[in-house]
Amino acid sequence: MRERRRIRVVFALIVLGLIAAGVIVFGALQARAQSAPDRSDQIAFRGLYEELVETNTTLSEGSCTLAAERMAARLLAAGYPAADVRVLASAERPKDGNLSAVLRGSDAAAEPILLLAHIDVVEANPADWARDPFTLVEEDGYLYARGAQDDKAQAAIWVDTLVRLKQEGFTPRRDVKIALTCGEETSDTWNGVEWLLENHPDALSAGFALNEGARGRLDAEGNRIAFEVQAGEKVYQDFTLEITNPGGHSSRPVPDNAIDRLANALVKLGDHTFQWEINPTVEAYFKAIAPVTPAWADTMARLDDAGTPDDAVARLSAADPAWNAILHTTCVATMVNAGHAPNALPQRARANINCRILPGHDAAEVKAELERVIADPGTAVTLSGEPDPVSPPPPLTPAILDPITAIAGRMWPGVPIVPSMSPGATDGRFTNAAGIPTYGVTGLFADPDGGGVHGLNERIRIRSLYEGRDFLYDLVRAYAE
């Protein structure tokens, strides 16, 4: 009897194990079914995107020209005439080429639309990354690589959009231009948009341009919070802090040490907060985002107080670096260089201070504030490079916003459309100043931490990449018809 009972127990356990295994397998199959395989057109796009991402375009070792040539080959293969696809490079900088292409419209009087993106990327040290930064790696629903987001996602989408339009036999009413440019990340060295404006203005001339600068916001669980549309951006400016000293033998230290003085100056700057400011775009941003961030809605509402909402600004600034960046001019140390020998007192100590300046303020004003905060006449504060052009933000007219609202509303019902000001700098600062209204519109939703842009292990959600591709394609068609 006991033996029979034991056999039944063992048999029951086996059955339960088989059922559990079946549930696991079924769940895995169901999860795979819910995660639909790539469409055939997405597979083709993935190959184009991978080719662009894996083409090294860093200033130190890469070649934008090679990337531009590879994307040009895609357009030529799609049937574009050679006269409408150009790789434009300065003779002095042969690796810093730019791609200019156009899909001709039926109405020569209609102003073109410009699809703008940069193909250069920030430096990436493979030793610091968890994966090879110049190999596209898929992992857990993300694509990892330098440039996966910034800005090769949108650049690849623009090329893919022109390929699709040509393959479909679509004739737009207005010309549709693309410009994939080099030097956005290192504009103090050289900038492709500036060079094109001076040497090939026809490559950029347009009634308006779509560019990077705004993304969709996701929460920590990947839920879509807001769809941002950028109109205006802060001004980029680097400053150099420098202290010189006679130096001497390190065995005979003196109180006046260049490194110590530089460190004191940097501590003062780190502790300093520029005066907050709420311009119309920032005010509209917080009003739009308040309903989808209920934990902060009351604080955001206090920004409208007739009195001075210092406490509300302080709370929002501490809660999110992105909110802090649109409420203040910011200046932060990004590089230091000091000393000349391990056994010598430093003769020179230097730091780069990167500032992002709110619209309506200029570099001279910020330089004066840096000098006031440091309060050390022996610390020289100088501008690095020429100040960037400053222009008012372009208007978000119904002609611009209505197609965005319609397409985003269809794809992501209930997600608010939020006007925004970019805390960073894009090539839009040059095109806006040249009279080409430039808007940051990507349709690419990003994680709260920014997805490692400019940092380690840059990534983009595969879902976001494919959705952004569909959104921008529909948007270009809507503007072009």
CSV table of C-alpha atoms in Angstrom, one decimal:
chain,number,residue,atom,x,y,z
A,1,MET,CA,0.0,0.0,0.0
A,2,ARG,CA,2.8,2.4,0.9
A,3,GLU,CA,4.5,1.5,-2.3
A,4,ARG,CA,1.4,2.3,-4.4
A,5,ARG,CA,1.0,5.6,-2.5
A,6,ARG,CA,4.6,6.5,-3.2
A,7,ILE,CA,4.2,5.8,-6.9
A,8,ARG,CA,1.1,8.0,-7.0
A,9,VAL,CA,2.9,10.8,-5.3
A,10,VAL,CA,5.9,10.5,-7.7
A,11,PHE,CA,3.5,10.4,-10.7
A,12,ALA,CA,1.6,13.4,-9.4
A,13,LEU,CA,4.8,15.4,-9.0
A,14,ILE,CA,5.9,14.4,-12.6
A,15,VAL,CA,2.5,15.6,-13.9
A,16,LEU,CA,2.8,18.9,-11.9
A,17,GLY,CA,6.3,19.4,-13.3
A,18,LEU,CA,5.1,18.9,-16.8
A,19,ILE,CA,2.2,21.3,-16.3
A,20,ALA,CA,4.6,23.9,-14.9
A,21,ALA,CA,7.0,23.4,-17.7
A,22,GLY,CA,4.1,23.8,-20.2
A,23,VAL,CA,3.0,27.0,-18.5
A,24,ILE,CA,6.6,28.4,-18.7
A,25,VAL,CA,6.9,27.5,-22.4
A,26,PHE,CA,3.4,28.9,-23.2
A,27,GLY,CA,4.3,32.1,-21.4
A,28,ALA,CA,7.5,32.4,-23.3
A,29,LEU,CA,5.7,31.8,-26.6
A,30,GLN,CA,2.9,34.3,-25.6
A,31,ALA,CA,5.5,36.9,-24.7
A,32,ARG,CA,7.2,36.4,-28.0
A,33,ALA,CA,3.9,36.7,-29.8
A,34,GLN,CA,3.1,39.9,-27.9
A,35,SER,CA,6.5,41.2,-29.0
A,36,ALA,CA,5.7,41.2,-32.7
A,37,PRO,CA,8.6,40.4,-35.0
A,38,ASP,CA,10.1,43.2,-37.1
A,39,ARG,CA,8.1,44.1,-40.2
A,40,SER,CA,10.0,43.7,-43.5
A,41,ASP,CA,10.4,47.4,-43.9
A,42,GLN,CA,11.7,47.6,-40.3
A,43,ILE,CA,14.3,44.9,-41.2
A,44,ALA,CA,15.5,47.0,-44.1
A,45,PHE,CA,15.7,50.1,-41.9
A,46,ARG,CA,17.5,48.2,-39.2
A,47,GLY,CA,20.3,47.4,-41.7
A,48,LEU,CA,20.6,51.1,-42.7
A,49,TYR,CA,20.6,52.2,-39.1
A,50,GLU,CA,23.2,49.6,-38.1
A,51,GLU,CA,25.5,50.6,-41.0
A,52,LEU,CA,25.4,54.3,-39.9
A,53,VAL,CA,25.8,53.6,-36.2
A,54,GLU,CA,28.8,51.3,-36.8
A,55,THR,CA,30.6,53.8,-38.9
A,56,ASN,CA,32.9,55.6,-36.5
A,57,THR,CA,32.4,59.4,-36.8
A,58,THR,CA,34.3,60.6,-33.8
A,59,LEU,CA,36.5,63.7,-34.3
A,60,SER,CA,39.6,61.8,-33.2
A,61,GLU,CA,39.4,58.7,-35.4
A,62,GLY,CA,36.2,58.6,-37.4
A,63,SER,CA,35.0,59.9,-40.8
A,64,CYS,CA,31.7,61.7,-41.3
A,65,THR,CA,32.6,61.6,-45.0
A,66,LEU,CA,32.5,57.8,-45.0
A,67,ALA,CA,29.2,57.8,-43.2
A,68,ALA,CA,27.8,60.4,-45.7
A,69,GLU,CA,29.0,58.3,-48.6
A,70,ARG,CA,27.4,55.2,-47.3
A,71,MET,CA,24.0,57.0,-46.8
A,72,ALA,CA,24.4,58.6,-50.2
A,73,ALA,CA,24.8,55.1,-51.7
A,74,ARG,CA,21.5,54.1,-50.1
A,75,LEU,CA,19.7,57.0,-51.8
A,76,LEU,CA,21.3,56.4,-55.2
A,77,ALA,CA,20.3,52.7,-55.0
A,78,ALA,CA,16.7,53.9,-54.3
A,79,GLY,CA,16.7,55.8,-57.6
A,80,TYR,CA,17.7,59.3,-56.7
A,81,PRO,CA,19.7,61.0,-59.5
A,82,ALA,CA,23.3,61.7,-58.8
A,83,ALA,CA,22.7,65.5,-59.2
A,84,ASP,CA,20.3,65.4,-56.2
A,85,VAL,CA,22.7,63.5,-53.8
A,86,ARG,CA,25.8,65.3,-52.9
A,87,VAL,CA,28.6,64.6,-50.3
A,88,LEU,CA,30.0,68.0,-49.5
A,89,ALA,CA,33.3,68.4,-47.7
A,90,SER,CA,35.9,71.1,-47.2
A,91,ALA,CA,39.3,70.5,-48.8
A,92,GLU,CA,40.9,71.4,-45.5
A,93,ARG,CA,38.8,68.8,-43.6
A,94,PRO,CA,38.2,65.9,-46.0
A,95,LYS,CA,36.9,63.6,-43.3
A,96,ASP,CA,34.2,66.0,-42.1
A,97,GLY,CA,31.8,65.6,-45.0
A,98,ASN,CA,28.1,66.3,-45.1
A,99,LEU,CA,25.3,64.7,-47.0
A,100,SER,CA,22.8,66.9,-48.9
A,101,ALA,CA,20.0,65.3,-50.9
A,102,VAL,CA,16.6,66.4,-52.2
A,103,LEU,CA,13.3,64.8,-53.3
A,104,ARG,CA,12.0,67.2,-55.9
A,105,GLY,CA,8.5,68.6,-55.4
A,106,SER,CA,5.8,69.6,-57.9
A,107,ASP,CA,5.5,73.2,-56.9
A,108,ALA,CA,8.7,75.2,-57.4
A,109,ALA,CA,7.1,78.2,-55.5
A,110,ALA,CA,6.5,76.2,-52.4
A,111,GLU,CA,9.3,76.6,-49.7
A,112,PRO,CA,11.2,73.4,-49.0
A,113,ILE,CA,11.2,71.4,-45.8
A,114,LEU,CA,14.6,70.6,-44.4
A,115,LEU,CA,15.3,67.4,-42.5
A,116,LEU,CA,18.4,68.1,-40.4
A,117,ALA,CA,20.5,65.7,-38.3
A,118,HIS,CA,24.2,65.4,-37.4
A,119,ILE,CA,26.2,62.2,-38.0
A,120,ASP,CA,29.2,63.0,-35.8
A,121,VAL,CA,29.3,61.5,-32.3
A,122,VAL,CA,30.9,62.2,-29.0
A,123,GLU,CA,34.1,60.3,-28.2
A,124,ALA,CA,33.7,56.9,-26.6
A,125,ASN,CA,36.5,54.9,-24.9
A,126,PRO,CA,35.9,51.2,-25.5
A,127,ALA,CA,37.7,50.4,-22.2
A,128,ASP,CA,35.1,52.2,-20.3
A,129,TRP,CA,32.0,50.7,-21.9
A,130,ALA,CA,30.3,47.4,-21.1
A,131,ARG,CA,30.0,46.8,-24.8
A,132,ASP,CA,32.0,47.8,-27.9
A,133,PRO,CA,30.6,51.4,-28.5
A,134,PHE,CA,31.0,51.1,-32.2
A,135,THR,CA,29.1,47.8,-32.6
A,136,LEU,CA,25.3,47.9,-32.4
A,137,VAL,CA,24.3,45.5,-29.7
A,138,GLU,CA,20.7,44.4,-29.0
A,139,GLU,CA,20.0,43.5,-25.4
A,140,ASP,CA,16.8,43.4,-23.3
A,141,GLY,CA,14.7,45.5,-25.7
A,142,TYR,CA,17.5,48.1,-26.2
A,143,LEU,CA,20.0,48.9,-28.9
A,144,TYR,CA,23.4,50.0,-27.5
A,145,ALA,CA,26.1,51.9,-29.3
A,146,ARG,CA,27.6,55.4,-29.5
A,147,GLY,CA,25.2,57.5,-31.5
A,148,ALA,CA,22.3,55.0,-31.0
A,149,GLN,CA,20.3,58.0,-30.0
A,150,ASP,CA,22.4,61.1,-30.6
A,151,ASP,CA,21.9,61.6,-33.4
A,152,LYS,CA,22.2,58.7,-35.7
A,153,ALA,CA,18.6,57.5,-34.9
A,154,GLN,CA,17.1,60.5,-36.5
A,155,ALA,CA,19.7,60.7,-39.2
A,156,ALA,CA,19.0,57.1,-40.3
A,157,ILE,CA,15.2,57.8,-40.2
A,158,TRP,CA,15.7,60.8,-42.5
A,159,VAL,CA,17.6,58.7,-45.1
A,160,ASP,CA,15.0,55.9,-44.7
A,161,THR,CA,12.2,58.3,-45.2
A,162,LEU,CA,13.5,59.6,-48.5
A,163,VAL,CA,14.1,56.0,-49.6
A,164,ARG,CA,10.5,55.0,-48.8
A,165,LEU,CA,9.1,58.1,-50.5
A,166,LYS,CA,11.0,57.3,-53.6
A,167,GLN,CA,10.1,53.7,-53.6
A,168,GLU,CA,6.4,54.5,-53.2
A,169,GLY,CA,6.6,56.9,-56.2
A,170,PHE,CA,5.5,59.8,-53.9
A,171,THR,CA,5.8,63.3,-55.4
A,172,PRO,CA,5.6,66.0,-52.7
A,173,ARG,CA,4.2,69.5,-53.4
A,174,ARG,CA,7.4,71.0,-51.9
A,175,ASP,CA,11.0,69.9,-52.1
A,176,VAL,CA,12.0,67.6,-49.2
A,177,LYS,CA,15.7,68.1,-48.4
A,178,ILE,CA,17.9,66.3,-46.0
A,179,ALA,CA,21.2,67.5,-44.5
A,180,LEU,CA,23.3,65.1,-42.5
A,181,THR,CA,26.0,67.2,-41.1
A,182,CYS,CA,29.3,66.9,-39.3
A,183,GLY,CA,30.8,68.8,-36.3
A,184,GLU,CA,27.7,69.4,-34.2
A,185,GLU,CA,29.4,67.8,-31.2
A,186,THR,CA,32.7,69.7,-31.7
A,187,SER,CA,31.5,73.0,-33.1
A,188,ASP,CA,34.4,75.0,-31.5
A,189,THR,CA,36.7,73.0,-33.8
A,190,TRP,CA,34.5,73.0,-36.9
A,191,ASN,CA,30.8,72.9,-37.7
A,192,GLY,CA,29.3,71.5,-40.9
A,193,VAL,CA,26.1,73.6,-40.7
A,194,GLU,CA,28.1,76.9,-40.4
A,195,TRP,CA,30.3,75.7,-43.4
A,196,LEU,CA,27.3,74.8,-45.5
A,197,LEU,CA,25.5,78.1,-44.8
A,198,GLU,CA,28.6,79.9,-46.0
A,199,ASN,CA,29.6,77.7,-48.9
A,200,HIS,CA,26.5,75.7,-50.0
A,201,PRO,CA,23.5,77.7,-48.7
A,202,ASP,CA,21.2,75.9,-51.2
A,203,ALA,CA,21.7,72.7,-49.2
A,204,LEU,CA,20.0,74.2,-46.2
A,205,SER,CA,17.6,76.8,-47.6
A,206,ALA,CA,14.1,76.0,-46.5
A,207,GLY,CA,10.8,77.3,-45.2
A,208,PHE,CA,11.4,75.4,-41.9
A,209,ALA,CA,13.5,72.6,-40.6
A,210,LEU,CA,12.9,69.5,-38.4
A,211,ASN,CA,15.8,68.7,-36.1
A,212,GLU,CA,16.9,67.0,-32.9
A,213,GLY,CA,16.4,68.7,-29.5
A,214,ALA,CA,13.2,67.3,-28.1
A,215,ARG,CA,12.2,63.7,-27.3
A,216,GLY,CA,9.3,61.9,-25.7
A,217,ARG,CA,9.5,61.4,-22.0
A,218,LEU,CA,9.1,58.0,-20.4
A,219,ASP,CA,8.8,57.2,-16.7
A,220,ALA,CA,10.9,54.5,-14.9
A,221,GLU,CA,8.4,51.8,-16.0
A,222,GLY,CA,8.6,52.8,-19.7
A,223,ASN,CA,5.2,54.5,-19.8
A,224,ARG,CA,4.9,57.5,-22.1
A,225,ILE,CA,4.5,60.7,-20.1
A,226,ALA,CA,4.8,63.6,-22.7
A,227,PHE,CA,5.7,64.3,-26.2
A,228,GLU,CA,8.0,67.3,-26.5
A,229,VAL,CA,8.3,69.8,-29.3
A,230,GLN,CA,11.3,72.0,-29.1
A,231,ALA,CA,11.1,75.7,-30.0
A,232,GLY,CA,14.3,77.5,-28.9
A,233,GLU,CA,17.3,76.4,-27.0
A,234,LYS,CA,19.9,77.6,-24.5
A,235,VAL,CA,23.2,79.1,-25.8
A,236,TYR,CA,26.3,77.0,-25.5
A,237,GLN,CA,29.5,78.8,-24.3
A,238,ASP,CA,32.8,77.4,-22.9
A,239,PHE,CA,34.9,79.5,-20.6
A,240,THR,CA,38.5,78.9,-19.5
A,241,LEU,CA,39.7,79.4,-15.9
A,242,GLU,CA,43.4,79.8,-15.7
A,243,ILE,CA,45.9,80.5,-12.9
A,244,THR,CA,49.6,80.9,-13.5
A,245,ASN,CA,52.4,80.7,-10.9
A,246,PRO,CA,56.2,80.8,-10.9
A,247,GLY,CA,56.2,77.2,-9.5
A,248,GLY,CA,59.3,75.8,-7.9
A,249,HIS,CA,60.5,72.6,-6.2
A,250,SER,CA,57.8,70.5,-4.6
A,251,SER,CA,60.0,70.0,-1.5
A,252,ARG,CA,59.5,73.6,-0.8
A,253,PRO,CA,55.7,74.2,-1.0
A,254,VAL,CA,54.3,77.7,-0.7
A,255,PRO,CA,50.8,78.9,0.2
A,256,ASP,CA,50.1,80.2,-3.3
A,257,ASN,CA,49.5,77.0,-5.2
A,258,ALA,CA,47.9,77.2,-8.7
A,259,ILE,CA,46.1,73.9,-8.3
A,260,ASP,CA,44.8,74.8,-4.8
A,261,ARG,CA,43.5,78.2,-6.1
A,262,LEU,CA,41.8,76.5,-9.1
A,263,ALA,CA,40.2,74.0,-6.8
A,264,ASN,CA,38.8,76.8,-4.6
A,265,ALA,CA,37.4,78.5,-7.7
A,266,LEU,CA,35.7,75.3,-8.8
A,267,VAL,CA,34.2,74.7,-5.4
A,268,LYS,CA,32.7,78.2,-5.5
A,269,LEU,CA,31.3,77.6,-8.9
A,270,GLY,CA,29.9,74.3,-7.9
A,271,ASP,CA,28.1,75.9,-5.0
A,272,HIS,CA,26.7,78.7,-7.1
A,273,THR,CA,23.2,78.7,-8.7
A,274,PHE,CA,22.3,81.2,-11.3
A,275,GLN,CA,19.1,83.2,-10.8
A,276,TRP,CA,16.0,81.2,-12.0
A,277,GLU,CA,13.9,82.5,-14.9
A,278,ILE,CA,10.6,81.3,-16.3
A,279,ASN,CA,10.2,82.3,-20.0
A,280,PRO,CA,7.0,81.7,-21.9
A,281,THR,CA,8.1,78.3,-23.3
A,282,VAL,CA,9.2,77.0,-19.9
A,283,GLU,CA,5.9,78.3,-18.4
A,284,ALA,CA,3.9,76.4,-21.1
A,285,TYR,CA,6.0,73.3,-20.6
A,286,PHE,CA,5.2,73.0,-16.9
A,287,LYS,CA,1.5,73.8,-17.5
A,288,ALA,CA,1.3,71.0,-20.0
A,289,ILE,CA,3.3,68.4,-18.1
A,290,ALA,CA,1.7,69.0,-14.7
A,291,PRO,CA,-1.4,66.8,-15.3
A,292,VAL,CA,0.8,63.8,-16.1
A,293,THR,CA,3.2,64.3,-13.1
A,294,PRO,CA,0.7,64.5,-10.3
A,295,ALA,CA,3.3,64.3,-7.6
A,296,TRP,CA,4.6,67.6,-8.7
A,297,ALA,CA,1.5,69.3,-10.1
A,298,ASP,CA,0.9,71.5,-7.0
A,299,THR,CA,4.6,72.6,-7.1
A,300,MET,CA,4.4,73.4,-10.8
A,301,ALA,CA,1.2,75.4,-10.2
A,302,ARG,CA,3.0,77.6,-7.8
A,303,LEU,CA,5.3,78.8,-10.6
A,304,ASP,CA,2.3,81.1,-11.5
A,305,ASP,CA,2.2,82.7,-8.1
A,306,ALA,CA,2.2,86.4,-8.1
A,307,GLY,CA,4.9,86.3,-5.5
A,308,THR,CA,8.4,84.9,-5.9
A,309,PRO,CA,8.1,81.1,-6.2
A,310,ASP,CA,11.7,80.5,-5.0
A,311,ASP,CA,10.7,77.4,-3.0
A,312,ALA,CA,8.8,75.8,-5.9
A,313,VAL,CA,11.7,76.4,-8.3
A,314,ALA,CA,14.2,75.0,-5.8
A,315,ARG,CA,12.1,71.8,-5.3
A,316,LEU,CA,11.6,71.2,-9.1
A,317,SER,CA,15.3,71.9,-9.7
A,318,ALA,CA,16.3,69.3,-7.1
A,319,ALA,CA,13.8,66.8,-8.4
A,320,ASP,CA,15.0,66.6,-12.0
A,321,PRO,CA,18.2,67.8,-13.7
A,322,ALA,CA,16.3,68.5,-16.8
A,323,TRP,CA,13.9,70.8,-15.0
A,324,ASN,CA,16.8,72.6,-13.3
A,325,ALA,CA,18.4,73.1,-16.7
A,326,ILE,CA,15.4,74.9,-18.2
A,327,LEU,CA,15.0,77.1,-15.1
A,328,HIS,CA,18.6,78.4,-14.8
A,329,THR,CA,21.7,79.2,-16.7
A,330,THR,CA,24.1,76.4,-15.8
A,331,CYS,CA,27.9,76.4,-15.7
A,332,VAL,CA,29.8,73.2,-14.8
A,333,ALA,CA,33.5,72.2,-14.9
A,334,THR,CA,34.1,69.6,-17.6
A,335,MET,CA,37.9,69.3,-18.0
A,336,VAL,CA,40.9,70.2,-15.9
A,337,ASN,CA,44.6,70.4,-16.8
A,338,ALA,CA,47.3,71.3,-14.2
A,339,GLY,CA,50.9,70.9,-13.4
A,340,HIS,CA,53.9,69.9,-15.5
A,341,ALA,CA,55.9,67.4,-13.4
A,342,PRO,CA,55.2,65.2,-10.3
A,343,ASN,CA,58.0,66.8,-8.3
A,344,ALA,CA,57.4,70.4,-9.2
A,345,LEU,CA,55.0,73.1,-7.9
A,346,PRO,CA,52.4,73.8,-10.7
A,347,GLN,CA,53.1,76.7,-12.9
A,348,ARG,CA,49.7,76.6,-14.5
A,349,ALA,CA,46.2,75.2,-13.7
A,350,ARG,CA,43.4,75.4,-16.2
A,351,ALA,CA,39.7,74.3,-16.2
A,352,ASN,CA,37.1,74.3,-18.9
A,353,ILE,CA,33.7,75.6,-17.7
A,354,ASN,CA,30.8,74.7,-20.0
A,355,CYS,CA,27.8,77.0,-19.7
A,356,ARG,CA,24.3,76.7,-21.1
A,357,ILE,CA,22.9,80.2,-21.1
A,358,LEU,CA,19.2,81.0,-21.0
A,359,PRO,CA,17.8,82.9,-24.0
A,360,GLY,CA,18.0,86.7,-23.5
A,361,HIS,CA,21.4,86.6,-21.8
A,362,ASP,CA,24.8,86.7,-23.4
A,363,ALA,CA,28.3,85.4,-22.8
A,364,ALA,CA,29.6,88.7,-21.5
A,365,GLU,CA,27.0,88.7,-18.8
A,366,VAL,CA,27.8,85.2,-17.7
A,367,LYS,CA,31.5,85.9,-17.7
A,368,ALA,CA,31.0,88.8,-15.3
A,369,GLU,CA,29.0,86.6,-13.0
A,370,LEU,CA,31.7,83.9,-13.0
A,371,GLU,CA,34.3,86.5,-12.1
A,372,ARG,CA,32.1,87.8,-9.3
A,373,VAL,CA,31.5,84.3,-7.9
A,374,ILE,CA,35.2,83.3,-8.0
A,375,ALA,CA,36.3,86.6,-6.5
A,376,ASP,CA,40.0,86.0,-7.3
A,377,PRO,CA,41.7,88.6,-9.5
A,378,GLY,CA,44.5,86.1,-10.1
A,379,THR,CA,42.1,83.7,-11.9
A,380,ALA,CA,41.7,84.7,-15.5
A,381,VAL,CA,38.2,84.0,-17.0
A,382,THR,CA,38.2,84.0,-20.8
A,383,LEU,CA,35.8,82.9,-23.5
A,384,SER,CA,36.7,79.7,-25.5
A,385,GLY,CA,35.9,80.2,-29.1
A,386,GLU,CA,33.5,82.6,-30.7
A,387,PRO,CA,30.1,83.2,-29.1
A,388,ASP,CA,27.3,81.3,-30.7
A,389,PRO,CA,24.6,83.2,-32.6
A,390,VAL,CA,21.5,84.1,-30.6
A,391,SER,CA,18.1,84.3,-32.1
A,392,PRO,CA,14.5,84.3,-30.8
A,393,PRO,CA,12.7,80.9,-30.7
A,394,PRO,CA,10.6,80.1,-33.8
A,395,PRO,CA,6.9,80.4,-33.4
A,396,LEU,CA,4.9,77.2,-32.8
A,397,THR,CA,2.2,78.0,-35.4
A,398,PRO,CA,-0.8,75.8,-36.2
A,399,ALA,CA,0.8,74.9,-39.5
A,400,ILE,CA,3.7,73.3,-37.5
A,401,LEU,CA,1.8,72.0,-34.5
A,402,ASP,CA,-1.4,70.6,-36.0
A,403,PRO,CA,0.2,67.8,-38.0
A,404,ILE,CA,2.3,66.8,-35.0
A,405,THR,CA,-0.8,66.8,-32.7
A,406,ALA,CA,-2.9,64.8,-35.2
A,407,ILE,CA,-0.2,62.1,-35.8
A,408,ALA,CA,1.0,61.8,-32.2
A,409,GLY,CA,-2.6,61.7,-31.0
A,410,ARG,CA,-3.3,58.8,-33.3
A,411,MET,CA,-0.2,56.9,-32.3
A,412,TRP,CA,-0.1,57.7,-28.6
A,413,PRO,CA,-3.6,58.7,-27.5
A,414,GLY,CA,-3.7,60.8,-24.3
A,415,VAL,CA,0.0,61.7,-24.3
A,416,PRO,CA,0.2,65.5,-24.0
A,417,ILE,CA,2.1,67.6,-26.6
A,418,VAL,CA,4.5,69.7,-24.6
A,419,PRO,CA,6.4,72.8,-25.9
A,420,SER,CA,10.0,72.7,-24.7
A,421,MET,CA,13.2,74.6,-24.7
A,422,SER,CA,16.3,72.5,-25.2
A,423,PRO,CA,18.8,72.8,-22.3
A,424,GLY,CA,21.5,71.7,-24.7
A,425,ALA,CA,22.6,73.2,-28.0
A,426,THR,CA,21.9,71.9,-31.5
A,427,ASP,CA,22.7,73.0,-35.0
A,428,GLY,CA,19.3,74.7,-34.8
A,429,ARG,CA,21.1,77.7,-33.3
A,430,PHE,CA,22.8,78.3,-36.7
A,431,THR,CA,19.8,77.6,-38.9
A,432,ASN,CA,17.5,79.7,-36.7
A,433,ALA,CA,19.9,82.6,-36.9
A,434,ALA,CA,20.1,82.1,-40.7
A,435,GLY,CA,16.3,82.7,-40.9
A,436,ILE,CA,15.3,79.0,-41.1
A,437,PRO,CA,12.7,78.3,-38.3
A,438,THR,CA,14.0,75.1,-36.8
A,439,TYR,CA,12.0,72.8,-34.5
A,440,GLY,CA,13.1,69.9,-32.4
A,441,VAL,CA,10.7,67.0,-33.3
A,442,THR,CA,11.8,63.4,-33.1
A,443,GLY,CA,9.0,61.1,-31.9
A,444,LEU,CA,11.7,59.1,-30.0
A,445,PHE,CA,10.8,58.4,-26.4
A,446,ALA,CA,13.7,58.2,-24.0
A,447,ASP,CA,14.2,56.9,-20.5
A,448,PRO,CA,14.3,59.3,-17.5
A,449,ASP,CA,18.1,59.1,-17.3
A,450,GLY,CA,18.5,60.2,-20.9
A,451,GLY,CA,19.7,56.8,-22.2
A,452,GLY,CA,23.4,57.4,-21.7
A,453,VAL,CA,23.6,60.2,-24.3
A,454,HIS,CA,27.2,61.7,-24.3
A,455,GLY,CA,28.0,59.1,-21.5
A,456,LEU,CA,28.6,55.4,-21.1
A,457,ASN,CA,26.5,52.7,-22.7
A,458,GLU,CA,24.3,55.0,-24.8
A,459,ARG,CA,21.1,53.2,-25.7
A,460,ILE,CA,17.6,53.5,-27.3
A,461,ARG,CA,14.6,51.3,-26.9
A,462,ILE,CA,13.8,49.3,-30.0
A,463,ARG,CA,10.2,50.2,-29.6
A,464,SER,CA,11.0,53.9,-29.5
A,465,LEU,CA,13.2,53.7,-32.6
A,466,TYR,CA,10.6,52.0,-34.7
A,467,GLU,CA,7.7,54.2,-33.4
A,468,GLY,CA,9.8,57.3,-34.0
A,469,ARG,CA,10.5,56.1,-37.6
A,470,ASP,CA,6.8,55.7,-38.3
A,471,PHE,CA,5.9,59.0,-36.7
A,472,LEU,CA,8.5,61.0,-38.6
A,473,TYR,CA,7.6,59.4,-41.9
A,474,ASP,CA,3.9,60.3,-41.5
A,475,LEU,CA,4.9,63.8,-40.4
A,476,VAL,CA,7.1,64.5,-43.4
A,477,ARG,CA,4.4,63.3,-45.7
A,478,ALA,CA,1.8,65.5,-44.0
A,479,TYR,CA,4.1,68.6,-44.3
A,480,ALA,CA,5.1,67.7,-47.9
A,481,GLU,CA,1.6,67.1,-49.4
